[in-house]
mmCIF file of C-alpha atoms in Angstrom:
data_model
loop_
_atom_site.group_PDB
_atom_site.id
_atom_site.type_symbol
_atom_site.label_atom_id
_atom_site.label_comp_id
_atom_site.label_asym_id
_atom_site.label_seq_id
_atom_site.Cartn_x
_atom_site.Cartn_y
_atom_site.Cartn_z
ATOM 1 C CA MET P 16 0.000 0.000 0.000
ATOM 2 C CA LEU P 17 1.318 3.435 -0.958
ATOM 3 C CA SER P 18 1.787 5.908 1.859
ATOM 4 C CA THR P 19 0.227 9.385 1.708
ATOM 5 C CA HIS P 20 2.832 12.111 2.166
ATOM 6 C CA LEU P 21 1.973 14.869 4.631
ATOM 7 C CA PHE P 22 3.471 18.106 5.943
ATOM 8 C CA ILE P 23 1.981 19.920 8.946
ATOM 9 C CA ASP P 24 2.936 23.535 9.600
ATOM 10 C CA THR P 25 3.939 24.755 13.062
ATOM 11 C CA ASN P 26 0.819 26.902 13.424
ATOM 12 C CA VAL P 27 -1.347 23.765 13.349
ATOM 13 C CA PHE P 28 0.611 22.068 16.140
ATOM 14 C CA LEU P 29 0.501 25.245 18.252
ATOM 15 C CA LYS P 30 -3.293 25.215 18.118
ATOM 16 C CA PHE P 31 -3.287 22.058 20.251
ATOM 17 C CA TYR P 32 -2.032 24.308 23.065
ATOM 18 C CA HIS P 33 -4.736 26.887 22.402
ATOM 19 C CA TYR P 34 -8.286 26.818 21.008
ATOM 20 C CA SER P 35 -8.815 24.742 17.879
ATOM 21 C CA LYS P 36 -11.441 22.823 15.914
ATOM 22 C CA ASP P 37 -8.986 19.938 15.866
ATOM 23 C CA ASP P 38 -8.623 18.072 19.145
ATOM 24 C CA LEU P 39 -6.129 15.578 20.519
ATOM 25 C CA SER P 40 -8.067 12.634 19.080
ATOM 26 C CA GLN P 41 -6.897 13.827 15.655
ATOM 27 C CA LEU P 42 -3.268 13.573 16.801
ATOM 28 C CA ARG P 43 -3.929 10.067 18.154
ATOM 29 C CA ALA P 44 -5.516 9.011 14.870
ATOM 30 C CA LEU P 45 -2.630 10.477 12.892
ATOM 31 C CA ILE P 46 -0.073 8.659 15.056
ATOM 32 C CA GLU P 47 -1.815 5.332 14.489
ATOM 33 C CA ASN P 48 -1.792 5.915 10.733
ATOM 34 C CA LEU P 49 1.912 6.762 10.886
ATOM 35 C CA LYS P 50 2.549 3.503 12.726
ATOM 36 C CA ALA P 51 0.553 1.543 10.163
ATOM 37 C CA GLY P 52 2.397 3.142 7.253
ATOM 38 C CA ASN P 53 -0.751 4.712 5.806
ATOM 39 C CA VAL P 54 0.733 8.209 6.171
ATOM 40 C CA THR P 55 4.302 9.543 6.070
ATOM 41 C CA LEU P 56 4.772 12.802 7.985
ATOM 42 C CA HIS P 57 7.671 15.019 6.872
ATOM 43 C CA LEU P 58 8.942 17.315 9.652
ATOM 44 C CA PRO P 59 11.861 19.682 9.075
ATOM 45 C CA GLN P 60 13.646 20.524 12.326
ATOM 46 C CA GLN P 61 12.606 24.130 11.682
ATOM 47 C CA VAL P 62 8.990 23.171 12.488
ATOM 48 C CA LEU P 63 9.984 21.612 15.803
ATOM 49 C CA ASN P 64 12.225 24.553 16.714
ATOM 50 C CA GLU P 65 9.456 27.017 15.932
ATOM 51 C CA LEU P 66 7.031 24.966 18.017
ATOM 52 C CA GLU P 67 9.396 25.025 20.989
ATOM 53 C CA ARG P 68 10.028 28.767 20.620
ATOM 54 C CA ASN P 69 6.329 29.639 20.616
ATOM 55 C CA ARG P 70 4.864 26.964 22.900
ATOM 56 C CA GLU P 71 5.036 28.938 26.169
ATOM 57 C CA ARG P 72 3.643 32.100 24.575
ATOM 58 C CA VAL P 73 0.645 30.208 23.213
ATOM 59 C CA LEU P 74 0.074 28.380 26.506
ATOM 60 C CA LYS P 75 0.068 31.658 28.413
ATOM 61 C CA ASP P 76 -2.274 33.272 25.905
ATOM 62 C CA SER P 77 -4.790 30.416 26.095
ATOM 63 C CA ALA P 78 -4.660 30.430 29.918
ATOM 64 C CA ASP P 79 -5.206 34.206 29.985
ATOM 65 C CA ILE P 80 -8.234 33.890 27.705
ATOM 66 C CA PHE P 81 -9.633 31.071 29.841
ATOM 67 C CA LYS P 82 -9.174 33.168 33.005
ATOM 68 C CA LYS P 83 -11.096 36.037 31.463
ATOM 69 C CA GLU P 84 -14.076 33.889 30.484
ATOM 70 C CA SER P 85 -17.055 35.211 32.387
ATOM 71 C CA CYS P 86 -18.598 33.218 35.225
ATOM 72 C CA PRO P 87 -21.305 35.711 36.329
ATOM 73 C CA THR P 88 -21.665 35.583 40.102
ATOM 74 C CA GLN P 89 -24.290 38.311 40.513
ATOM 75 C CA ILE P 90 -27.981 37.386 40.422
ATOM 76 C CA PRO P 91 -30.643 40.002 39.578
ATOM 77 C CA ARG P 92 -32.487 41.121 42.712
ATOM 78 C CA HIS P 93 -35.874 39.993 41.461
ATOM 79 C CA MET P 94 -34.547 36.412 41.073
ATOM 80 C CA LEU P 95 -32.894 36.049 44.480
ATOM 81 C CA ASP P 96 -35.981 34.483 46.042
ATOM 82 C CA TYR P 97 -36.075 31.634 43.533
ATOM 83 C CA ALA P 98 -35.148 28.188 44.816
ATOM 84 C CA GLN P 99 -32.593 27.861 42.006
ATOM 85 C CA ALA P 100 -30.668 30.981 43.128
ATOM 86 C CA LYS P 101 -28.540 29.138 45.700
ATOM 87 C CA GLU P 102 -28.074 26.213 43.312
ATOM 88 C CA TYR P 103 -26.833 28.643 40.663
ATOM 89 C CA ALA P 104 -24.464 30.445 43.052
ATOM 90 C CA ASP P 105 -23.020 27.123 44.235
ATOM 91 C CA ALA P 106 -22.568 25.931 40.638
ATOM 92 C CA VAL P 107 -20.709 29.127 39.714
ATOM 93 C CA GLN P 108 -18.331 28.694 42.653
ATOM 94 C CA ILE P 109 -17.731 25.063 41.678
ATOM 95 C CA ALA P 110 -16.999 26.155 38.098
ATOM 96 C CA ILE P 111 -14.574 28.867 39.256
ATOM 97 C CA ARG P 112 -12.732 26.431 41.536
ATOM 98 C CA ALA P 113 -12.556 23.848 38.745
ATOM 99 C CA ARG P 114 -11.216 26.442 36.319
ATOM 100 C CA ASN P 115 -8.530 27.594 38.759
ATOM 101 C CA SER P 116 -7.567 24.005 39.451
ATOM 102 C CA MET P 117 -7.252 23.220 35.724
ATOM 103 C CA ILE P 118 -5.155 26.336 35.124
ATOM 104 C CA ASN P 119 -2.806 25.440 37.999
ATOM 105 C CA GLN P 120 -2.481 21.822 36.897
ATOM 106 C CA ALA P 121 -1.867 22.821 33.279
ATOM 107 C CA SER P 122 0.760 25.349 34.376
ATOM 108 C CA SER P 123 2.609 22.683 36.342
ATOM 109 C CA GLU P 124 2.432 20.109 33.540
ATOM 110 C CA ALA P 125 3.436 22.710 30.951
ATOM 111 C CA ALA P 126 6.594 23.515 32.917
ATOM 112 C CA ASN P 127 7.504 19.810 32.962
ATOM 113 C CA HIS P 128 6.426 19.129 29.366
ATOM 114 C CA THR P 129 3.971 16.511 30.619
ATOM 115 C CA LEU P 130 0.772 17.852 29.059
ATOM 116 C CA LEU P 131 -1.039 15.225 27.002
ATOM 117 C CA ALA P 132 -0.355 17.395 23.948
ATOM 118 C CA ASP P 133 3.377 17.241 24.790
ATOM 119 C CA LYS P 134 3.307 13.455 25.122
ATOM 120 C CA LEU P 135 1.480 13.040 21.831
ATOM 121 C CA MET P 136 3.915 15.387 20.100
ATOM 122 C CA ILE P 137 6.839 13.306 21.376
ATOM 123 C CA GLU P 138 5.279 10.160 19.943
ATOM 124 C CA LEU P 139 4.436 11.951 16.704
ATOM 125 C CA LYS P 140 8.058 13.050 16.285
ATOM 126 C CA GLU P 141 9.246 9.484 16.863
ATOM 127 C CA LYS P 142 7.081 8.240 13.986
ATOM 128 C CA ALA P 143 7.728 11.147 11.598
ATOM 129 C CA ASN P 144 10.561 11.716 9.143
ATOM 130 C CA VAL P 145 12.464 14.496 10.935
ATOM 131 C CA TYR P 146 15.072 16.347 8.871
ATOM 132 C CA PRO P 147 18.006 17.992 10.714
ATOM 133 C CA GLU P 148 19.030 21.510 9.805
ATOM 134 C CA ARG P 149 21.431 21.870 6.878
ATOM 135 C CA ALA P 150 23.371 24.941 5.817
ATOM 136 C CA ASN P 151 22.932 24.350 2.073
ATOM 137 C CA ILE P 152 19.131 24.185 2.407
ATOM 138 C CA PHE P 153 19.162 27.297 4.584
ATOM 139 C CA ALA P 154 21.130 29.076 1.841
ATOM 140 C CA ARG P 155 18.534 28.068 -0.754
ATOM 141 C CA ALA P 156 15.749 29.292 1.526
ATOM 142 C CA LYS P 157 17.515 32.615 2.027
ATOM 143 C CA GLU P 158 17.919 33.061 -1.716
ATOM 144 C CA ARG P 159 14.259 32.161 -2.182
ATOM 145 C CA ALA P 160 13.177 34.763 0.376
ATOM 146 C CA GLU P 161 15.400 37.435 -1.179
ATOM 147 C CA LYS P 162 13.781 36.783 -4.552
ATOM 148 C CA GLY P 163 10.341 37.157 -2.974
ATOM 149 C CA ASN P 164 9.252 33.655 -3.950
ATOM 150 C CA PRO P 165 6.560 31.931 -1.861
ATOM 151 C CA PRO P 166 5.768 30.536 0.586
ATOM 152 C CA GLY P 167 6.215 32.952 3.470
ATOM 153 C CA LYS P 168 5.731 36.557 4.496
ATOM 154 C CA PRO P 169 8.132 39.469 3.921
ATOM 155 C CA GLY P 170 10.826 39.592 6.587
ATOM 156 C CA SER P 171 10.486 35.905 7.471
ATOM 157 C CA MET P 172 11.972 32.818 5.849
ATOM 158 C CA GLY P 173 10.713 29.947 8.002
ATOM 159 C CA ASP P 174 8.188 28.806 5.385
ATOM 160 C CA GLN P 175 10.784 29.046 2.608
ATOM 161 C CA TYR P 176 13.130 26.935 4.737
ATOM 162 C CA ASN P 177 10.456 24.277 5.247
ATOM 163 C CA TRP P 178 9.522 24.290 1.564
ATOM 164 C CA GLU P 179 13.103 23.726 0.463
ATOM 165 C CA TYR P 180 13.292 20.741 2.849
ATOM 166 C CA LEU P 181 10.134 19.307 1.299
ATOM 167 C CA LEU P 182 11.509 19.742 -2.217
ATOM 168 C CA GLU P 183 14.708 18.018 -1.112
ATOM 169 C CA ASN P 184 13.233 15.065 0.794
ATOM 170 C CA VAL P 185 9.669 14.181 -0.219
ATOM 171 C CA PRO P 186 9.578 11.531 -2.972
ATOM 172 C CA PRO P 187 7.874 12.213 -6.326
ATOM 173 C CA GLY P 188 4.085 12.380 -6.197
ATOM 174 C CA ASP P 189 1.401 14.272 -4.326
ATOM 175 C CA LEU P 190 1.973 16.173 -1.093
ATOM 176 C CA HIS P 191 -0.717 17.117 1.430
ATOM 177 C CA ILE P 192 -0.117 20.311 3.434
ATOM 178 C CA VAL P 193 -1.962 21.308 6.611
ATOM 179 C CA SER P 194 -1.416 24.969 7.460
ATOM 180 C CA LYS P 195 -3.510 27.707 9.039
ATOM 181 C CA ASP P 196 -1.689 30.863 7.980
ATOM 182 C CA GLY P 197 -2.482 30.716 4.259
ATOM 183 C CA ASP P 198 1.115 31.004 3.062
ATOM 184 C CA PHE P 199 0.839 27.799 1.037
ATOM 185 C CA ALA P 200 -2.673 28.539 -0.251
ATOM 186 C CA SER P 201 -3.969 30.502 -3.210
ATOM 187 C CA ILE P 202 -4.879 34.103 -2.435
ATOM 188 C CA LEU P 203 -8.061 33.701 -4.500
ATOM 189 C CA ASP P 204 -9.116 30.352 -3.053
ATOM 190 C CA SER P 205 -7.816 29.222 0.336
ATOM 191 C CA ASN P 206 -8.690 25.592 -0.453
ATOM 192 C CA MET P 207 -6.284 25.507 -3.390
ATOM 193 C CA PRO P 208 -2.467 25.615 -3.390
ATOM 194 C CA ARG P 209 -0.626 28.774 -4.382
ATOM 195 C CA PRO P 210 -0.120 28.498 -8.168
ATOM 196 C CA PHE P 211 3.617 29.271 -7.964
ATOM 197 C CA LEU P 212 4.141 26.389 -5.528
ATOM 198 C CA GLN P 213 1.844 24.034 -7.436
ATOM 199 C CA LYS P 214 3.785 24.654 -10.652
ATOM 200 C CA GLU P 215 7.127 24.164 -8.901
ATOM 201 C CA TRP P 216 5.976 20.918 -7.263
ATOM 202 C CA LEU P 217 4.578 19.602 -10.535
ATOM 203 C CA GLN P 218 7.831 20.349 -12.353
ATOM 204 C CA GLN P 219 10.087 18.788 -9.727
ATOM 205 C CA LYS P 220 7.907 16.058 -8.216
ATOM 206 C CA LYS P 221 5.396 15.286 -10.991
ATOM 207 C CA GLY P 222 2.592 15.505 -8.441
ATOM 208 C CA ALA P 223 -0.069 17.806 -7.018
ATOM 209 C CA LEU P 224 -0.356 19.800 -3.808
ATOM 210 C CA HIS P 225 -3.419 19.504 -1.559
ATOM 211 C CA ILE P 226 -4.189 22.153 1.055
ATOM 212 C CA TYR P 227 -6.061 21.851 4.385
ATOM 213 C CA SER P 228 -6.466 24.233 7.312
ATOM 214 C CA GLU P 229 -7.028 21.404 9.830
ATOM 215 C CA ILE P 230 -5.877 17.828 10.348
ATOM 216 C CA ARG P 231 -9.410 16.440 10.562
ATOM 217 C CA PRO P 232 -10.403 16.930 6.869
ATOM 218 C CA PHE P 233 -7.143 15.283 5.820
ATOM 219 C CA LEU P 234 -7.844 12.271 8.044
ATOM 220 C CA ILE P 235 -11.396 11.942 6.743
ATOM 221 C CA LYS P 236 -10.250 11.862 3.127
ATOM 222 C CA HIS P 237 -6.919 10.075 3.212
ATOM 223 C CA ALA P 238 -6.232 8.202 6.459
ATOM 224 C CA SER P 239 -7.372 4.670 7.204
ATOM 225 C CA THR P 240 -8.601 2.991 10.329
ATOM 226 C CA VAL P 241 -6.076 0.581 11.781
ATOM 227 C CA ASN P 242 -7.440 -2.955 11.815
ATOM 228 C CA GLY P 243 -5.967 -6.413 12.185
ATOM 229 C CA GLU P 244 -3.692 -8.276 14.550
ATOM 230 C CA SER P 245 -0.569 -7.216 12.687
ATOM 231 C CA ASN P 246 -1.086 -3.591 13.682
ATOM 232 C CA VAL P 247 -1.414 -4.226 17.420
ATOM 233 C CA VAL P 248 1.568 -2.768 19.266
ATOM 234 C CA GLU P 249 2.657 -3.822 22.744
ATOM 235 C CA TYR P 250 3.729 -1.030 25.097
ATOM 236 C CA ALA P 251 6.024 -1.501 28.082
ATOM 237 C CA ASP P 252 4.577 1.300 30.223
ATOM 238 C CA PRO P 253 1.205 0.181 31.686
ATOM 239 C CA ASP P 254 0.565 3.683 33.033
ATOM 240 C CA ALA P 255 0.642 5.108 29.532
ATOM 241 C CA ASP P 256 -2.256 3.101 28.070
ATOM 242 C CA PHE P 257 -4.184 6.288 27.430
ATOM 243 C CA MET P 258 -1.382 7.216 25.030
ATOM 244 C CA HIS P 259 -1.775 4.002 23.017
ATOM 245 C CA PRO P 260 -5.405 3.293 22.162
ATOM 246 C CA THR P 261 -6.395 -0.174 21.016
ATOM 247 C CA ASN P 262 -7.394 -0.895 17.428
ATOM 248 C CA GLU P 263 -11.050 -0.937 18.484
ATOM 249 C CA GLU P 264 -10.619 2.469 20.125
ATOM 250 C CA MET P 265 -8.976 3.840 16.995
ATOM 251 C CA VAL P 266 -11.886 2.615 14.876
ATOM 252 C CA LEU P 267 -14.220 4.455 17.251
ATOM 253 C CA VAL P 268 -12.068 7.584 17.064
ATOM 254 C CA HIS P 269 -12.231 7.538 13.273
ATOM 255 C CA GLN P 270 -15.975 6.945 13.373
ATOM 256 C CA GLU P 271 -16.451 9.813 15.818
ATOM 257 C CA ILE P 272 -14.326 12.131 13.686
ATOM 258 C CA ALA P 273 -16.203 11.138 10.534
ATOM 259 C CA HIS P 274 -19.587 11.529 12.226
ATOM 260 C CA ALA P 275 -18.749 14.950 13.665
ATOM 261 C CA PHE P 276 -17.313 16.112 10.350
ATOM 262 C CA ALA P 277 -20.380 14.938 8.408
ATOM 263 C CA GLU P 278 -22.692 16.557 10.947
ATOM 264 C CA GLU P 279 -20.897 19.905 10.679
ATOM 265 C CA LYS P 280 -20.881 19.673 6.892
ATOM 266 C CA ASN P 281 -24.621 18.976 6.743
ATOM 267 C CA LYS P 282 -25.357 21.874 9.101
ATOM 268 C CA ALA P 283 -23.317 24.192 6.895
ATOM 269 C CA ILE P 284 -25.230 23.031 3.817
ATOM 270 C CA GLU P 285 -28.565 23.620 5.577
ATOM 271 C CA LYS P 286 -27.482 27.145 6.542
ATOM 272 C CA LEU P 287 -26.890 28.062 2.909
ATOM 273 C CA VAL P 288 -29.880 26.234 1.468
ATOM 274 C CA ASN P 289 -32.222 27.956 3.939
ATOM 275 C CA SER P 290 -30.509 31.365 3.971
ATOM 276 C CA GLU P 291 -32.996 34.181 4.618
ATOM 277 C CA ARG P 292 -30.637 37.165 4.335
ATOM 278 C CA PHE P 293 -27.693 38.143 2.169
ATOM 279 C CA ILE P 294 -25.461 38.274 5.232
ATOM 280 C CA ASP P 295 -26.520 34.711 6.120
ATOM 281 C CA THR P 296 -25.499 33.619 2.627
ATOM 282 C CA HIS P 297 -22.031 35.132 2.999
ATOM 283 C CA ILE P 298 -21.571 33.531 6.430
ATOM 284 C CA ALA P 299 -22.756 30.150 5.135
ATOM 285 C CA ILE P 300 -20.437 30.321 2.103
ATOM 286 C CA ASP P 301 -17.491 31.096 4.361
ATOM 287 C CA LYS P 302 -18.312 28.082 6.552
ATOM 288 C CA LEU P 303 -18.843 25.767 3.579
ATOM 289 C CA GLU P 304 -15.385 26.569 2.215
ATOM 290 C CA GLU P 305 -14.031 24.392 5.047
ATOM 291 C CA PHE P 306 -15.944 21.401 3.667
ATOM 292 C CA ARG P 307 -15.781 22.033 -0.075
ATOM 293 C CA THR P 308 -13.367 19.222 -0.871
ATOM 294 C CA ALA P 309 -15.579 16.779 1.077
ATOM 295 C CA LEU P 310 -18.849 17.606 -0.686
ATOM 296 C CA THR P 311 -20.520 14.689 -2.455
ATOM 297 C CA LYS P 312 -22.257 14.798 -5.832
ATOM 298 C CA GLU P 313 -25.600 14.964 -4.021
ATOM 299 C CA ASP P 314 -24.362 17.831 -1.829
ATOM 300 C CA VAL P 315 -23.178 19.823 -4.846
ATOM 301 C CA GLU P 316 -26.416 19.312 -6.763
ATOM 302 C CA ARG P 317 -28.439 20.393 -3.738
ATOM 303 C CA LEU P 318 -26.358 23.550 -3.345
ATOM 304 C CA PHE P 319 -26.809 24.492 -6.996
ATOM 305 C CA ARG P 320 -30.565 23.955 -6.794
ATOM 306 C CA ALA P 321 -30.636 26.221 -3.749
ATOM 307 C CA ALA P 322 -28.624 28.852 -5.627
ATOM 308 C CA PHE P 323 -31.198 28.866 -8.422
ATOM 309 C CA SER P 324 -34.296 28.890 -6.185
ATOM 310 C CA ASN P 325 -33.285 30.952 -3.133
ATOM 311 C CA ASN P 326 -33.185 34.662 -3.991
ATOM 312 C CA GLN P 327 -30.891 35.326 -1.027
ATOM 313 C CA ILE P 328 -28.251 33.404 -2.983
ATOM 314 C CA LEU P 329 -29.361 34.099 -6.562
ATOM 315 C CA TRP P 330 -29.468 37.886 -6.240
ATOM 316 C CA ILE P 331 -25.857 38.054 -5.011
ATOM 317 C CA ALA P 332 -24.482 35.372 -7.351
ATOM 318 C CA SER P 333 -21.946 37.879 -8.676
ATOM 319 C CA ASP P 334 -20.525 38.699 -5.226
ATOM 320 C CA ALA P 335 -16.902 37.580 -5.083
ATOM 321 C CA ASP P 336 -17.242 34.895 -2.412
ATOM 322 C CA VAL P 337 -20.487 33.423 -3.792
ATOM 323 C CA TYR P 338 -19.208 33.430 -7.370
ATOM 324 C CA SER P 339 -15.850 31.913 -6.404
ATOM 325 C CA PHE P 340 -17.473 29.149 -4.342
ATOM 326 C CA PHE P 341 -19.946 27.993 -6.998
ATOM 327 C CA LYS P 342 -17.423 28.417 -9.809
ATOM 328 C CA ALA P 343 -15.079 26.046 -7.973
ATOM 329 C CA LEU P 344 -17.896 23.527 -7.477
ATOM 330 C CA LEU P 345 -18.751 23.682 -11.161
ATOM 331 C CA GLU P 346 -15.163 23.175 -12.256
ATOM 332 C CA GLU P 347 -14.615 20.282 -9.860
ATOM 333 C CA ASP P 348 -17.834 18.429 -10.643
ATOM 334 C CA GLU P 349 -18.988 19.516 -14.107
ATOM 335 C CA HIS P 350 -18.535 16.007 -15.527
ATOM 336 C CA GLU P 351 -20.532 14.368 -12.752
ATOM 337 C CA ILE P 352 -23.467 16.560 -11.764
ATOM 338 C CA ASP P 353 -26.690 16.724 -13.760
ATOM 339 C CA ASN P 354 -26.156 18.367 -17.172
ATOM 340 C CA ALA P 355 -29.220 20.570 -16.773
ATOM 341 C CA LEU P 356 -27.770 21.941 -13.532
ATOM 342 C CA VAL P 357 -24.476 22.644 -15.262
ATOM 343 C CA ASP P 358 -26.221 24.557 -18.059
ATOM 344 C CA THR P 359 -28.227 26.643 -15.597
ATOM 345 C CA ALA P 360 -25.138 27.301 -13.470
ATOM 346 C CA VAL P 361 -23.235 28.568 -16.501
ATOM 347 C CA GLN P 362 -26.048 31.054 -17.161
ATOM 348 C CA VAL P 363 -26.611 32.135 -13.550
ATOM 349 C CA PHE P 364 -22.954 32.641 -12.697
ATOM 350 C CA GLY P 365 -21.955 34.009 -16.086
ATOM 351 C CA LEU P 366 -19.481 31.246 -16.710
ATOM 352 C CA GLY P 367 -18.315 30.318 -20.173
ATOM 353 C CA PRO P 368 -15.214 29.180 -22.031
ATOM 354 C CA ALA P 369 -12.002 30.975 -21.228
ATOM 355 C CA PRO P 370 -10.958 33.570 -23.840
ATOM 356 C CA GLU P 371 -8.085 31.399 -25.042
ATOM 357 C CA ASP P 372 -10.561 28.562 -25.699
ATOM 358 C CA GLN P 373 -12.838 30.659 -27.907
ATOM 359 C CA ASP P 374 -12.588 30.570 -31.700
ATOM 360 C CA PRO P 375 -10.943 33.876 -32.747
ATOM 361 C CA TYR P 376 -12.474 33.562 -36.215
ATOM 362 C CA GLN P 377 -16.079 32.976 -35.203
ATOM 363 C CA ASP P 378 -18.700 35.589 -36.144
#
């Protein structure tokens, strides 16, 4: 079985120490797929160094936000006589004590690098292909940054450094990139790779780039559940069982991830289909962008029918986000969805052949 090649940017790992849609079950699932050989994770040392440099800052920021979360202790005067008033006041005090206890425990474990996120990261590194720093690759990254070539922001060359490592070490074929900062993604469509990088990868690796903002969508599409006796691993430390779920537990994790992902996707579809205001349409489109690559033929056809019948979508079909979203759906699925829907979509969204495809001699 061929392994799927994956790169995860530092900003994604840092989110496991902050607030994120991904949770630690995604890291567990990824680790199991690394063990089984389903996925190969490529980690330049630069990613790990950047994670270590920023870990404490992110931990402090998340703790500060958690501390500031409101636990209202005051009760309106006209409600003080209710029987539930004391129950509420007691519950608030319990919540405050629990929060303080969690913050203190997390602070202690963070100092010792014994947070569950830390332990999972250690195991992840052990199963990944980690590439030590090399002066010649750093020189190429510096030259890349000086030329202004992506990825990366002006004044920084960490992304260029990582990219040069990937070009050097990942075998020919497709590469899947999980990153939250958009440096690897197209400016026009955050679900697509930056054209400059896509062209470079195609020329050097004869493969395509695939972009994700979270680990979960990657796992849903490309990872496999780990089944069979041959994939059972014995662990010497009995106190660390929570770090090494059984095959049955991993199947459940994958099922839970898939179920939650499908549920979120369906809710996002419903929001757009039943949009009652232009602003609701824009919000729904933004949410659906997260799930676009996971939409089925039936999902796409339903969305197009909604675009034709719901005026809150139809009347703003030319707005940049709406147009871009449906144009991408049409281009990705035009050979699969109903031909009548394709014809209507071409008319509604003003889509036609590109200028270079038109006959210059036609009347």
